[in-house]
Short mmCIF file of C-alpha atoms in Angstrom, two decimals:
data_model
loop_
_atom_site.label_atom_id
_atom_site.label_comp_id
_atom_site.label_asym_id
_atom_site.label_seq_id
_atom_site.Cartn_x
_atom_site.Cartn_y
_atom_site.Cartn_z
CA MET L 464 102.65 147.16 101.80
CA HIS L 465 103.35 147.01 105.57
CA TYR L 466 106.91 147.71 107.22
CA LYS L 467 107.95 147.20 110.64
CA THR L 468 110.46 149.67 112.02
CA GLU L 469 111.19 151.58 115.12
CA GLY L 470 110.80 155.31 115.59
CA ILE L 471 110.74 158.17 117.96
CA VAL L 472 107.48 160.25 118.29
CA LEU L 473 108.23 163.96 117.60
CA SER L 474 104.85 165.53 117.96
CA ASN L 475 101.33 164.62 118.32
CA ALA L 476 98.48 167.10 117.38
CA GLY L 477 94.80 166.86 117.25
CA TYR L 478 93.19 167.03 113.80
CA ASN L 479 89.63 166.95 114.42
CA ASP L 480 87.22 165.13 116.87
CA LYS L 481 88.15 161.71 115.33
CA TYR L 482 91.87 161.78 114.37
CA SER L 483 95.20 163.06 115.42
CA ILE L 484 98.34 163.65 113.46
CA THR L 485 101.45 162.03 114.77
CA HIS L 486 105.00 162.82 113.44
CA VAL L 487 107.45 160.03 113.83
CA PHE L 488 111.25 159.80 112.96
CA THR L 489 112.41 156.45 111.74
CA ARG L 490 115.87 155.16 110.86
CA ASP L 491 114.57 153.64 107.47
CA PHE L 492 112.10 156.37 106.31
CA GLY L 493 113.02 159.63 108.10
CA ARG L 494 110.26 161.94 109.27
CA VAL L 495 106.78 160.24 108.58
CA SER L 496 103.41 161.72 109.44
CA TYR L 497 100.44 159.42 110.36
CA LEU L 498 96.86 160.11 110.73
CA LEU L 499 95.66 158.00 113.72
CA PRO L 500 92.22 157.63 115.37
CA LYS L 501 91.90 159.42 118.67
CA ILE L 502 93.94 157.66 121.46
CA ARG L 503 92.61 159.39 124.43
CA GLY L 504 88.87 158.25 124.30
CA ARG L 505 87.31 155.76 126.71
CA ARG L 506 86.87 152.99 124.24
CA SER L 507 90.42 153.38 122.67
CA LYS L 508 92.48 150.12 122.36
CA ILE L 509 95.73 151.96 121.99
CA ASN L 510 97.81 153.04 124.99
CA PRO L 511 98.40 156.73 124.75
CA ALA L 512 101.71 156.55 126.49
CA LEU L 513 103.09 155.01 123.22
CA PHE L 514 102.34 158.39 121.37
CA SER L 515 103.73 160.89 123.78
CA PRO L 516 106.58 163.03 122.49
CA LEU L 517 110.09 161.50 122.57
CA SER L 518 108.77 158.02 123.22
CA ILE L 519 110.51 155.15 121.39
#
């Protein structure tokens, strides 16, 4: 199931060459961890500023 909620990024750590682990605090679910594809690559479609610590 998909949920849409706002959260604050607590930390972002590299997992291996392809993924990073991002910890987010949300009002609905508390602290949640996500396994995300690398966001700093040349071909990344995700804005890395969205996953800097303490961003909303």
